[in-house]
C-alpha angles and dihedrals in degrees: 000000000000093000093046092048092048091048092052091048093050091047092052091046091050093050092047093045090058093061119116120255107287133239108253101232095206092052092047091050093050092048092047092050090058092064098083091051092052096048135059119283116278092015116151124220140210117194108223103174140352125194138171123240100205095176090056099035088238149119127231121201124190110197144162118238130189142092132117091077093314122121114249117243139158119262138174137214129189120199120192122198134202109274106249137146091206118090096233093050093054090070097059107112109220105172141001128200129182136167090295093055133258120336116247118246090255093051091047090052091050091048093052098038101043103028119017093044093053130083089241090072092058092047092050095047106134091214127219093273100043113140095007106104093134094075125099137026114314114244138169115267094253094050092045093053092045091050091050091053091046096053091043089055095056099090093046092048090050092052094051093044091055094047094045089052089053091054091049094050093058098036093047090053103045105007093242133112122235105210094188098077092099089057090048088054090051089048090052091049093051090047090050091054088050089051091053091051092049091049091052093046089051089057099247110161099182118096088211092058091047092050093046091049091050092049094047092047092051094048094046094048097045095044092048091050090046092055092049092048091048092052098044105031118013107036094056088055097043099099098039122106123236128034100311092128092050093051092043093053091051088057090043090055091053092047092050091049093053091042091056092044092053094042099043105016130243096282123087117253100226120209120213110247119255132187089015100126101125121242120209113232101164141359144198111198106305093343110103124200106216139180129186125230091235090057091052091045098050094041091048093050091047095050090045089054091048092049091047089052092053092049091047093050091052104037112017129088089244090056092051092048091047092054092045094052091043091053098044121344094192094051090046090053090056087060093050099263111138111216090200092057092046091050092051091049092047094050092046091049094046093047089047088056089050089050090051089052090052090049090055090051092052097044096042105032098028103247149337130234128232091259097039095096098068099073091035092054094048093050090049088051088055088054092049091050091045092055098037115280094217091058121070095203091044093050090048091054090047090054090051089050093052091049091051093047091049092050093046093048092047090052099047111020138042106295093212091072096046100096093044090057093048093049090045088054088060091056092048093049094048090051100043107023111014092171092061132238094289100027138070126324103214131077095237106037131158110272094237 
């Protein structure tokens, strides 16, 4: 299993590392917002092409301008930014050129001070899809809206499926819940943002290299912390009756929160978006159904990891040892299976899944705070219970279900009541179907 997992990780890293230098979304947005200020009032725009100029630290946009009684014609703008390997510095506009030539320093100052730094610039942003309603498969309005909500829910569903699987791995082995998985996800997210910063400081220009560095950093950090936690906290409590592990992991969650706050500060380290230029996949009139490459990438990696986990649990030596220890640890020891080794491997694997979930949060949503894992972990626990916390496939399906419910509620009902409903679902499930929708039916089942 280790070799196969490493091979898959290296393959993904190699494919991603071969990607072309990315469009910096923040730079593209700033350059695009300058268009209304450089054209006549009430002009309309259609973005034809956008490309990066890596050797000049700039962005070039080819667009069509016209409307409001003006003839339509193609124009171009080139925005150059201050060369910087830090994320904040990459957004400093240094020069602008259009069809009339470069803007003077005074004109550039006026553009930045009295237009780009005002809310009006954001409101007047033409957007990457302006004037392109003809793209995509034609659908009815209802289907188009439903498809948009479905594709938007993919990253969230992937996050909850990974975390729910982590809960099931540990609970299925020892019959105890580790309530610190949300904090491990936050730790993975913070490590991923650090990986992005290190990749930029090292001068890597490829988005694939940046993504691979973030993923590797998150996995290394979370797995190392998992092994330390297993040695110092969880293994000494493994054979004890009662809820010692549950209480210990509550304390562990608090310790990890404070540890991240002291190490990284209380503010979120935001990561500049990459691969987020929307792609049109369907339309209904002027309504466009879009998806971003980063959403496809993170969801695809997560579902590949989930599929690899299911295969490993069924066919690998680790999966056989895990089932043996879960069934009867003493009998497994008679056949040479060390329960201590299996527990270390399980905790490292489950925390690695949590770290992958945190990486998805950072890369897709932009970042996660030191305290952001608490609510995330509890909602993932609801998914694990809903699917059957003693079953890895069931917990995975439960996580997908929670992600779908959250997306559906956010799209159709007041978002302020969303978390209350999800937590209420946990109470209802524990009262009426404690084994979960895809798990056992009795109150005192076998764990596996």
